[in-house]
Amino acid sequence: MSAEATVVEKELKVEKKSAEPFLSKRRKNIVTDPLSDDNPITIQVLGICSALAVTVKLEPTLVMSIAVVFVIVFANLIISLMRNLIPGRIRIIVQLAVVATLVTLVSEFLKAYSYDMYKVLGAYVGLIITNCIVMGRLEAFAMANKPYDSILDGLGSGFGYAWIILTVAFFRELLGSGSIFDFKIFEAIGWATFPTNGLMVDSIGAFVVLGILIWIQRSKSGYVEH
Amino acid sequence: MQRSNIYILVFSAVMTVLIGGAMSLTSVLLKPAQDKQVELDTKKKILGAVMDISTFDKPEEILNLYKARVKSVVVDIEGEIIATDDKGNPLIAEKVNAQKNHKIDREERLYPIYMILNELDPNVVEAYVFPMFGLGLWDWISGYVALESDLNTVKGVAFDHKGETPGLGARITEEKVRNRYKENKKIFSDAGNLESITMVKGEGITGLSMHEVDGLSGATITAKGVNKMLKEYLGCYQSFILNTRGLNGIAIN
């Protein structure tokens, strides 16, 4: 009798757990933490390479952001679904294979349907494979969490990456080329003589903008590296 | 949890088959769309070397324009037209693979030439476009150099590359850099020697001669590759250029 009761109680407990709200506080945090307090670029300083390379203009940056969000979400989902099947000894290779497959997919689709973008982004789409954010999330999160949570985590990290590189690109294109999404903004407001800054078009400009962003972010969150 | 070696082997094999299958499937399915994009891109570059095509939005417009205004031939190193390949099939300039062609000895190569015809009189050639191929810093670069009907003044250029660094070497594809070749640059000296066009080291250099263009800061090796490509291929096309100038009665100094 008492044993039966425990079973019932256990079932209730399981049911209660599975009934966690679709967007509970914990899950919201999974998404929102990487956007600011635990941002992959400004706090963890991951994925800097592509953040510097593709941010000359907003358009390629946007494509790159979408590609990274796609890869990170699906890689997280796939790895999370397979997490109990993956042998621990070869887990990194398995993760890498999954990421590489997704990246190749993105690259092939770009080549078929947006050839100009494919040429602009060139090697950097392929280099998403080596983007530390992706592998980092797989190893740190997807290997130990359920699929739905992993998708949320992927979205959080992906958008955390995206908004930073889009911000960098916004300033670089605005100051370097005097335009936003190739729209000549300064000419439109009648300031045709706006002095564009060559430094911003160069990779060095990305360092400067990113450095300022990290500074603002960290002074706000009070994060200090030890 | 520790898994047996057998499990790991089987797991790897299954993964490989699944991923390999998915990749081949994607590749096969997307191949036609990709080929179309590459063809369009080639035609865009040939036209882009001589005219502004940014006003065309639809791919069909570019393909129609190409059909109406471009005539292509393939010549050998002596400048003689080759009509058929070894097997007797007609040679199509657009199908010549520049990369494979580049690996052959320069005496044996096929040299495609695209002639841009006058809009009103298709018997008048307005410009000649010469495709070329070379090496940049990381991988191959290719180019289309258009000469005016005098076969000396550069009308325009278009470059492509596989893996040059965006923002540095990859800038050879930017309009701003390409326009530097349009400033009345000539490939022959006044004495009639082939000088080609050289991209100088450093950027923002003034007082350039008619055989020099401003360089790319931070991409000296890419620029050198471009220079080498131009020099080599203009040399290869020289016979054709001199023959045609002779035929058209343009004085060879």
Short mmCIF file of C-alpha atoms in Angstrom, two decimals:
data_model
loop_
_atom_site.label_atom_id
_atom_site.label_comp_id
_atom_site.label_asym_id
_atom_site.label_seq_id
_atom_site.Cartn_x
_atom_site.Cartn_y
_atom_site.Cartn_z
CA MET A 1 0.00 0.00 0.00
CA SER A 2 2.67 2.40 1.01
CA ALA A 3 4.83 1.31 -1.89
CA GLU A 4 2.00 2.05 -4.27
CA ALA A 5 1.64 5.45 -2.75
CA THR A 6 5.26 6.24 -3.38
CA VAL A 7 4.91 5.21 -7.01
CA VAL A 8 1.90 7.47 -7.41
CA GLU A 9 3.78 10.23 -5.70
CA LYS A 10 6.74 9.67 -8.00
CA GLU A 11 4.53 9.79 -11.05
CA LEU A 12 3.02 13.01 -9.82
CA LYS A 13 6.46 14.43 -9.36
CA VAL A 14 7.51 13.44 -12.87
CA GLU A 15 4.37 14.97 -14.26
CA LYS A 16 4.99 18.11 -12.32
CA LYS A 17 8.51 18.33 -13.67
CA SER A 18 7.48 17.81 -17.28
CA ALA A 19 4.85 20.48 -16.85
CA GLU A 20 7.51 23.13 -16.43
CA PRO A 21 6.18 26.20 -18.24
CA PHE A 22 7.18 26.54 -21.85
CA LEU A 23 9.13 29.62 -20.94
CA SER A 24 9.87 29.25 -17.26
CA LYS A 25 12.22 31.64 -15.50
CA ARG A 26 15.05 29.13 -15.77
CA ARG A 27 14.46 28.76 -19.50
CA LYS A 28 14.22 32.50 -20.00
CA ASN A 29 17.58 32.80 -18.34
CA ILE A 30 19.05 30.23 -20.71
CA VAL A 31 18.12 32.56 -23.56
CA THR A 32 18.80 35.93 -21.97
CA ASP A 33 22.05 35.27 -20.12
CA PRO A 34 24.20 34.98 -23.24
CA LEU A 35 22.67 38.21 -24.57
CA SER A 36 24.36 40.32 -21.94
CA ASP A 37 25.75 38.95 -18.66
CA ASP A 38 27.29 35.87 -20.22
CA ASN A 39 27.77 37.13 -23.76
CA PRO A 40 29.96 34.83 -25.86
CA ILE A 41 31.89 37.72 -27.42
CA THR A 42 32.12 40.42 -24.80
CA ILE A 43 32.40 38.24 -21.69
CA GLN A 44 33.70 34.89 -22.87
CA VAL A 45 35.69 36.50 -25.74
CA LEU A 46 34.88 33.68 -28.15
CA GLY A 47 34.26 33.97 -31.88
CA ILE A 48 36.36 37.10 -32.20
CA CYS A 49 37.95 36.06 -35.49
CA SER A 50 34.78 36.25 -37.55
CA ALA A 51 33.51 39.20 -35.51
CA LEU A 52 36.49 41.16 -36.81
CA ALA A 53 36.46 39.82 -40.32
CA VAL A 54 32.91 40.06 -41.61
CA THR A 55 31.77 43.27 -39.95
CA VAL A 56 32.80 45.81 -42.59
CA LYS A 57 29.21 46.07 -43.79
CA LEU A 58 25.86 45.19 -42.29
CA GLU A 59 24.55 42.97 -45.07
CA PRO A 60 27.20 40.23 -44.97
CA THR A 61 27.19 40.52 -41.19
CA LEU A 62 23.46 39.81 -41.12
CA VAL A 63 23.90 36.75 -43.36
CA MET A 64 26.75 35.58 -41.16
CA SER A 65 24.60 36.06 -38.03
CA ILE A 66 21.76 34.04 -39.52
CA ALA A 67 24.21 31.32 -40.54
CA VAL A 68 25.73 31.14 -37.07
CA VAL A 69 22.33 31.10 -35.32
CA PHE A 70 21.18 28.33 -37.68
CA VAL A 71 24.30 26.24 -37.14
CA ILE A 72 24.41 26.70 -33.37
CA VAL A 73 20.69 25.94 -32.82
CA PHE A 74 20.64 22.84 -34.98
CA ALA A 75 24.00 21.57 -33.77
CA ASN A 76 22.76 21.97 -30.20
CA LEU A 77 19.53 20.16 -31.03
CA ILE A 78 21.19 17.26 -32.86
CA ILE A 79 23.90 16.76 -30.25
CA SER A 80 21.34 16.98 -27.46
CA LEU A 81 19.17 14.33 -29.15
CA MET A 82 22.18 12.05 -29.52
CA ARG A 83 23.78 12.90 -26.18
CA ASN A 84 23.10 9.50 -24.63
CA LEU A 85 24.37 7.64 -27.69
CA ILE A 86 27.61 9.51 -28.24
CA PRO A 87 30.60 7.60 -26.85
CA GLY A 88 32.51 9.91 -24.52
CA ARG A 89 35.86 9.13 -26.05
CA ILE A 90 34.97 10.40 -29.51
CA ARG A 91 32.47 13.07 -28.54
CA ILE A 92 34.54 16.01 -29.82
CA ILE A 93 34.89 14.42 -33.25
CA VAL A 94 31.17 13.71 -33.35
CA GLN A 95 30.41 17.30 -32.41
CA LEU A 96 32.80 18.55 -35.04
CA ALA A 97 31.26 16.31 -37.71
CA VAL A 98 27.78 17.60 -36.93
CA VAL A 99 28.92 21.22 -37.01
CA ALA A 100 30.89 20.71 -40.21
CA THR A 101 27.87 19.13 -41.89
CA LEU A 102 25.62 22.02 -40.98
CA VAL A 103 28.19 24.58 -42.08
CA THR A 104 28.64 22.82 -45.42
CA LEU A 105 24.88 22.90 -45.85
CA VAL A 106 24.81 26.65 -45.26
CA SER A 107 27.71 27.16 -47.62
CA GLU A 108 26.14 25.05 -50.38
CA PHE A 109 22.80 26.84 -50.06
CA LEU A 110 24.47 30.24 -50.21
CA LYS A 111 26.35 29.16 -53.31
CA ALA A 112 23.16 28.03 -55.00
CA TYR A 113 20.85 30.87 -54.04
CA SER A 114 22.97 33.85 -53.03
CA TYR A 115 26.17 33.57 -55.00
CA ASP A 116 27.27 37.15 -54.39
CA MET A 117 26.97 36.69 -50.63
CA TYR A 118 28.82 33.40 -50.96
CA LYS A 119 31.70 35.26 -52.54
CA VAL A 120 31.73 38.07 -49.99
CA LEU A 121 31.71 35.77 -46.98
CA GLY A 122 34.03 33.32 -48.68
CA ALA A 123 36.12 31.42 -46.22
CA TYR A 124 34.29 32.77 -43.18
CA VAL A 125 31.21 30.62 -43.61
CA GLY A 126 33.49 27.59 -43.56
CA LEU A 127 35.20 29.02 -40.53
CA ILE A 128 31.97 28.84 -38.51
CA ILE A 129 33.21 25.30 -37.89
CA THR A 130 36.04 26.71 -35.86
CA ASN A 131 33.86 29.32 -34.18
CA CYS A 132 34.53 28.52 -30.55
CA ILE A 133 31.01 29.55 -29.56
CA VAL A 134 29.46 26.63 -31.42
CA MET A 135 31.76 23.93 -30.12
CA GLY A 136 31.74 25.54 -26.71
CA ARG A 137 27.95 25.33 -26.41
CA LEU A 138 27.86 21.73 -27.63
CA GLU A 139 30.42 20.59 -25.11
CA ALA A 140 29.21 22.71 -22.21
CA PHE A 141 25.46 22.54 -22.69
CA ALA A 142 24.01 20.25 -25.34
CA MET A 143 25.93 17.18 -24.12
CA ALA A 144 24.16 17.40 -20.75
CA ASN A 145 20.75 18.93 -21.43
CA LYS A 146 17.44 18.13 -23.06
CA PRO A 147 16.74 19.08 -26.68
CA TYR A 148 14.31 21.92 -25.98
CA ASP A 149 16.62 23.57 -23.48
CA SER A 150 19.48 23.13 -25.91
CA ILE A 151 17.57 24.91 -28.64
CA LEU A 152 16.96 27.81 -26.24
CA ASP A 153 20.61 27.83 -25.30
CA GLY A 154 21.56 27.87 -28.98
CA LEU A 155 19.20 30.76 -29.65
CA GLY A 156 20.62 32.69 -26.71
CA SER A 157 24.24 32.22 -27.69
CA GLY A 158 23.52 32.74 -31.37
CA PHE A 159 21.70 36.00 -30.80
CA GLY A 160 24.29 37.04 -28.24
CA TYR A 161 26.87 36.69 -31.00
CA ALA A 162 24.60 38.25 -33.62
CA TRP A 163 23.74 41.46 -31.83
CA ILE A 164 27.33 42.19 -30.99
CA ILE A 165 28.64 41.70 -34.52
CA LEU A 166 25.68 43.63 -35.93
CA THR A 167 26.45 46.51 -33.57
CA VAL A 168 30.09 46.45 -34.61
CA ALA A 169 29.07 46.33 -38.28
CA PHE A 170 26.61 49.18 -37.80
CA PHE A 171 29.32 51.52 -36.53
CA ARG A 172 31.90 50.31 -39.01
CA GLU A 173 29.64 50.76 -42.01
CA LEU A 174 28.26 54.07 -40.74
CA LEU A 175 31.64 55.63 -40.02
CA GLY A 176 33.69 53.75 -42.61
CA SER A 177 31.42 53.84 -45.64
CA GLY A 178 28.87 56.46 -44.55
CA SER A 179 26.01 54.07 -45.19
CA ILE A 180 23.62 51.62 -43.53
CA PHE A 181 22.77 48.46 -45.47
CA ASP A 182 24.43 50.19 -48.45
CA PHE A 183 22.02 53.11 -48.13
CA LYS A 184 24.07 56.30 -48.22
CA ILE A 185 22.67 57.81 -45.06
CA PHE A 186 24.78 60.95 -44.91
CA GLU A 187 24.07 61.84 -48.53
CA ALA A 188 20.38 61.35 -47.82
CA ILE A 189 20.40 63.90 -45.03
CA GLY A 190 22.33 66.33 -47.20
CA TRP A 191 25.76 65.89 -45.62
CA ALA A 192 27.55 64.59 -48.70
CA THR A 193 30.94 65.73 -47.46
CA PHE A 194 30.85 63.43 -44.41
CA PRO A 195 34.45 62.34 -43.90
CA THR A 196 34.44 58.53 -43.95
CA ASN A 197 37.02 56.92 -41.73
CA GLY A 198 39.31 54.49 -43.52
CA LEU A 199 40.32 52.94 -40.20
CA MET A 200 36.79 51.59 -39.79
CA VAL A 201 36.92 49.71 -43.08
CA ASP A 202 40.14 48.10 -41.94
CA SER A 203 40.18 45.22 -39.43
CA ILE A 204 41.73 47.60 -36.91
CA GLY A 205 38.43 49.49 -36.83
CA ALA A 206 36.72 46.32 -35.65
CA PHE A 207 39.20 45.98 -32.79
CA VAL A 208 38.48 49.53 -31.69
CA VAL A 209 34.69 49.24 -31.87
CA LEU A 210 34.68 45.81 -30.25
CA GLY A 211 37.03 47.01 -27.53
CA ILE A 212 34.71 49.91 -26.71
CA LEU A 213 31.71 47.56 -26.68
CA ILE A 214 33.44 45.15 -24.30
CA TRP A 215 34.43 48.06 -22.09
CA ILE A 216 30.86 49.42 -21.88
CA GLN A 217 29.42 45.95 -21.34
CA ARG A 218 31.84 45.00 -18.59
CA SER A 219 31.68 48.28 -16.74
CA LYS A 220 27.89 47.88 -16.72
CA SER A 221 27.87 44.26 -15.57
CA GLY A 222 30.86 44.73 -13.24
CA TYR A 223 32.55 41.65 -14.71
CA VAL A 224 36.26 41.41 -13.97
CA GLU A 225 38.68 38.83 -15.34
CA HIS A 226 40.90 37.17 -12.81
CA MET B 1 30.01 6.02 -19.40
CA GLN B 2 32.68 3.88 -20.95
CA ARG B 3 31.56 2.21 -24.21
CA SER B 4 33.13 -0.77 -25.88
CA ASN B 5 35.41 -0.30 -28.85
CA ILE B 6 32.96 -2.16 -31.05
CA TYR B 7 30.23 0.33 -30.12
CA ILE B 8 32.51 3.23 -30.97
CA LEU B 9 33.44 1.74 -34.34
CA VAL B 10 29.83 1.01 -35.27
CA PHE B 11 28.75 4.44 -34.08
CA SER B 12 31.43 6.13 -36.20
CA ALA B 13 30.54 4.07 -39.25
CA VAL B 14 26.84 4.89 -38.97
CA MET B 15 27.61 8.60 -38.46
CA THR B 16 29.90 8.64 -41.47
CA VAL B 17 27.31 7.02 -43.72
CA LEU B 18 24.53 9.32 -42.52
CA ILE B 19 26.54 12.51 -42.84
CA GLY B 20 28.17 11.47 -46.10
CA GLY B 21 24.78 10.61 -47.54
CA ALA B 22 23.26 13.90 -46.48
CA MET B 23 26.18 15.83 -47.94
CA SER B 24 26.15 14.05 -51.30
CA LEU B 25 22.40 14.45 -51.55
CA THR B 26 22.67 18.19 -50.93
CA SER B 27 25.49 18.50 -53.41
CA VAL B 28 23.59 16.66 -56.14
CA LEU B 29 20.34 18.52 -55.52
CA LEU B 30 21.94 21.96 -55.49
CA LYS B 31 24.36 21.41 -58.37
CA PRO B 32 22.05 22.72 -61.16
CA ALA B 33 21.25 25.90 -59.21
CA GLN B 34 24.93 26.42 -58.43
CA ASP B 35 26.00 25.88 -62.06
CA LYS B 36 23.47 28.46 -63.16
CA GLN B 37 24.84 30.92 -60.62
CA VAL B 38 28.39 30.32 -61.81
CA GLU B 39 27.37 30.80 -65.47
CA LEU B 40 25.54 34.01 -64.61
CA ASP B 41 28.49 35.18 -62.58
CA THR B 42 30.92 34.54 -65.47
CA LYS B 43 28.72 36.45 -67.91
CA LYS B 44 28.26 39.24 -65.39
CA LYS B 45 32.01 39.54 -65.03
CA ILE B 46 32.62 39.60 -68.78
CA LEU B 47 30.00 42.31 -69.24
CA GLY B 48 31.00 44.03 -66.01
CA ALA B 49 34.53 44.53 -67.33
CA VAL B 50 33.18 46.81 -70.06
CA MET B 51 29.92 48.31 -68.83
CA ASP B 52 27.93 49.16 -65.76
CA ILE B 53 25.49 46.31 -65.24
CA SER B 54 24.38 47.27 -61.74
CA THR B 55 21.09 48.59 -63.17
CA PHE B 56 20.05 45.09 -64.23
CA ASP B 57 18.09 43.33 -61.56
CA LYS B 58 16.94 40.17 -63.25
CA PRO B 59 19.35 37.42 -64.27
CA GLU B 60 17.48 36.95 -67.59
CA GLU B 61 18.20 40.54 -68.61
CA ILE B 62 21.92 39.94 -68.20
CA LEU B 63 21.78 36.65 -70.09
CA ASN B 64 19.84 38.32 -72.95
CA LEU B 65 22.23 41.22 -73.08
CA TYR B 66 25.12 38.79 -73.19
CA LYS B 67 23.50 36.88 -76.04
CA ALA B 68 22.98 40.04 -78.05
CA ARG B 69 26.27 41.80 -77.48
CA VAL B 70 28.99 39.23 -76.94
CA LYS B 71 30.74 37.14 -79.55
CA SER B 72 33.39 34.74 -78.37
CA VAL B 73 36.29 32.96 -80.03
CA VAL B 74 39.10 30.74 -78.82
CA VAL B 75 42.62 31.38 -80.06
CA ASP B 76 45.99 29.73 -79.55
CA ILE B 77 49.23 31.37 -78.48
CA GLU B 78 49.86 32.48 -82.10
CA GLY B 79 46.54 34.29 -82.13
CA GLU B 80 45.00 31.83 -84.61
CA ILE B 81 41.37 30.91 -84.07
CA ILE B 82 40.78 27.31 -82.98
CA ALA B 83 37.32 26.13 -83.95
CA THR B 84 37.30 22.57 -82.65
CA ASP B 85 38.97 20.59 -79.90
CA ASP B 86 41.07 17.44 -80.35
CA LYS B 87 37.98 15.30 -80.81
CA GLY B 88 36.47 17.61 -83.41
CA ASN B 89 33.79 19.05 -81.17
CA PRO B 90 33.21 22.79 -81.50
CA LEU B 91 35.02 24.80 -78.83
CA ILE B 92 32.92 27.12 -76.74
CA ALA B 93 34.86 29.94 -75.11
CA GLU B 94 32.54 30.08 -72.09
CA LYS B 95 33.15 26.41 -71.36
CA VAL B 96 36.94 26.69 -71.23
CA ASN B 97 37.92 26.01 -67.63
CA ALA B 98 40.40 28.74 -66.79
CA GLN B 99 41.87 26.82 -63.86
CA LYS B 100 42.53 23.59 -65.76
CA ASN B 101 43.69 25.59 -68.75
CA HIS B 102 46.18 27.49 -66.60
CA LYS B 103 47.99 24.28 -65.63
CA ILE B 104 48.78 23.45 -69.23
CA ASP B 105 51.98 24.73 -70.84
CA ARG B 106 51.32 28.25 -72.09
CA GLU B 107 52.08 27.25 -75.68
CA GLU B 108 49.33 24.62 -75.55
CA ARG B 109 46.64 26.56 -73.75
CA LEU B 110 43.31 27.67 -75.16
CA TYR B 111 42.76 31.42 -74.98
CA PRO B 112 39.12 32.51 -75.02
CA ILE B 113 38.41 36.07 -76.17
CA TYR B 114 35.10 37.86 -75.79
CA MET B 115 34.24 40.61 -78.23
CA ILE B 116 31.70 43.17 -77.16
CA LEU B 117 29.74 44.25 -80.22
CA ASN B 118 28.36 47.68 -80.91
CA GLU B 119 24.74 48.02 -79.88
CA LEU B 120 23.63 49.33 -83.31
CA ASP B 121 26.11 47.72 -85.65
CA PRO B 122 27.02 44.16 -84.65
CA ASN B 123 29.91 44.17 -87.13
CA VAL B 124 31.79 46.70 -85.06
CA VAL B 125 33.73 45.39 -82.08
CA GLU B 126 33.65 47.91 -79.26
CA ALA B 127 35.90 46.14 -76.84
CA TYR B 128 37.85 42.94 -76.34
CA VAL B 129 37.70 41.02 -73.06
CA PHE B 130 40.59 38.75 -72.14
CA PRO B 131 40.11 36.20 -69.36
CA MET B 132 43.13 35.35 -67.25
CA PHE B 133 44.10 33.25 -64.27
CA GLY B 134 46.77 33.35 -61.61
CA LEU B 135 47.61 32.92 -57.95
CA GLY B 136 46.89 35.31 -55.09
CA LEU B 137 48.00 34.92 -51.52
CA TRP B 138 45.87 31.96 -50.45
CA ASP B 139 44.43 30.49 -53.58
CA TRP B 140 43.67 31.26 -57.21
CA ILE B 141 42.63 34.61 -58.60
CA SER B 142 41.11 35.22 -62.00
CA GLY B 143 40.43 38.26 -64.07
CA TYR B 144 38.81 39.72 -67.15
CA VAL B 145 40.66 42.61 -68.71
CA ALA B 146 38.77 44.64 -71.30
CA LEU B 147 40.62 46.69 -73.87
CA GLU B 148 39.15 49.42 -76.07
CA SER B 149 38.97 48.79 -79.82
CA ASP B 150 42.51 50.23 -80.12
CA LEU B 151 43.64 47.12 -78.19
CA ASN B 152 45.85 49.26 -76.00
CA THR B 153 43.72 51.35 -73.62
CA VAL B 154 42.16 49.48 -70.72
CA LYS B 155 38.38 49.83 -70.77
CA GLY B 156 37.82 48.03 -67.51
CA VAL B 157 38.67 45.00 -65.42
CA ALA B 158 36.85 42.45 -63.31
CA PHE B 159 38.58 40.19 -60.84
CA ASP B 160 37.56 37.15 -58.89
CA HIS B 161 39.30 35.10 -56.24
CA LYS B 162 38.77 32.01 -54.19
CA GLY B 163 40.09 32.80 -50.77
CA GLU B 164 41.70 36.21 -50.52
CA THR B 165 41.13 37.90 -47.18
CA PRO B 166 37.94 39.97 -47.06
CA GLY B 167 38.79 43.63 -46.56
CA LEU B 168 42.37 43.09 -47.76
CA GLY B 169 43.16 41.03 -50.85
CA ALA B 170 39.50 40.46 -51.62
CA ARG B 171 39.21 44.17 -52.36
CA ILE B 172 40.37 43.46 -55.92
CA THR B 173 36.71 42.74 -56.67
CA GLU B 174 35.56 46.13 -55.38
CA GLU B 175 34.46 48.75 -57.83
CA LYS B 176 36.69 51.36 -56.26
CA VAL B 177 39.80 49.27 -56.89
CA ARG B 178 38.67 48.17 -60.35
CA ASN B 179 38.04 51.77 -61.38
CA ARG B 180 41.72 52.51 -60.87
CA TYR B 181 42.40 50.55 -64.05
CA LYS B 182 40.03 52.77 -66.00
CA GLU B 183 42.05 55.96 -65.69
CA ASN B 184 43.36 55.86 -69.26
CA LYS B 185 45.86 53.10 -68.56
CA LYS B 186 47.68 51.57 -71.52
CA ILE B 187 49.25 48.14 -71.90
CA PHE B 188 51.75 49.14 -74.61
CA SER B 189 54.46 51.75 -74.21
CA ASP B 190 54.77 54.56 -76.76
CA ALA B 191 57.57 52.56 -78.34
CA GLY B 192 55.17 49.64 -78.86
CA ASN B 193 56.50 47.30 -76.19
CA LEU B 194 54.10 45.33 -74.05
CA GLU B 195 54.35 46.85 -70.58
CA SER B 196 51.20 45.46 -68.96
CA ILE B 197 49.70 47.27 -65.97
CA THR B 198 51.32 47.10 -62.56
CA MET B 199 49.63 47.64 -59.24
CA VAL B 200 52.18 49.51 -57.12
CA LYS B 201 53.03 48.76 -53.50
CA GLY B 202 51.28 51.01 -50.98
CA GLU B 203 48.02 52.89 -51.26
CA GLY B 204 47.25 56.52 -52.00
CA ILE B 205 50.25 56.89 -54.29
CA THR B 206 50.06 59.78 -56.75
CA GLY B 207 51.94 60.56 -59.92
CA LEU B 208 51.47 57.11 -61.42
CA SER B 209 52.46 56.42 -65.02
CA MET B 210 50.04 55.13 -67.64
CA HIS B 211 51.20 51.58 -66.84
CA GLU B 212 50.67 51.80 -63.07
CA VAL B 213 47.68 51.77 -60.75
CA ASP B 214 47.38 52.54 -57.04
CA GLY B 215 48.01 49.54 -54.77
CA LEU B 216 46.26 47.76 -51.93
CA SER B 217 47.49 48.50 -48.44
CA GLY B 218 47.84 45.21 -46.57
CA ALA B 219 47.50 43.06 -49.67
CA THR B 220 50.84 43.33 -51.41
CA ILE B 221 51.01 39.64 -52.27
CA THR B 222 47.55 39.64 -53.81
CA ALA B 223 48.53 42.72 -55.84
CA LYS B 224 51.71 40.99 -56.98
CA GLY B 225 49.63 38.01 -58.06
CA VAL B 226 47.37 40.30 -60.06
CA ASN B 227 50.40 41.92 -61.72
CA LYS B 228 51.94 38.59 -62.58
CA MET B 229 48.64 37.33 -64.01
CA LEU B 230 48.20 40.41 -66.20
CA LYS B 231 51.75 40.33 -67.45
CA GLU B 232 51.70 36.63 -68.24
CA TYR B 233 48.33 36.54 -69.97
CA LEU B 234 48.67 39.79 -71.89
CA GLY B 235 51.90 38.25 -73.17
CA CYS B 236 49.97 35.18 -74.26
CA TYR B 237 47.34 37.27 -76.01
CA GLN B 238 49.94 39.52 -77.61
CA SER B 239 49.94 37.72 -80.96
CA PHE B 240 46.19 38.02 -81.25
CA ILE B 241 46.32 41.65 -80.22
CA LEU B 242 49.02 42.54 -82.76
CA ASN B 243 47.33 40.52 -85.55
CA THR B 244 44.00 42.19 -84.93
CA ARG B 245 45.54 45.62 -84.77
CA GLY B 246 47.23 44.90 -88.09
CA LEU B 247 43.93 43.78 -89.63
CA ASN B 248 42.08 46.80 -88.32
CA GLY B 249 44.80 49.13 -89.54
CA ILE B 250 45.74 50.39 -86.11
CA ALA B 251 49.31 51.59 -86.23
CA ILE B 252 51.78 49.39 -84.40
CA ASN B 253 54.42 51.77 -83.23
#
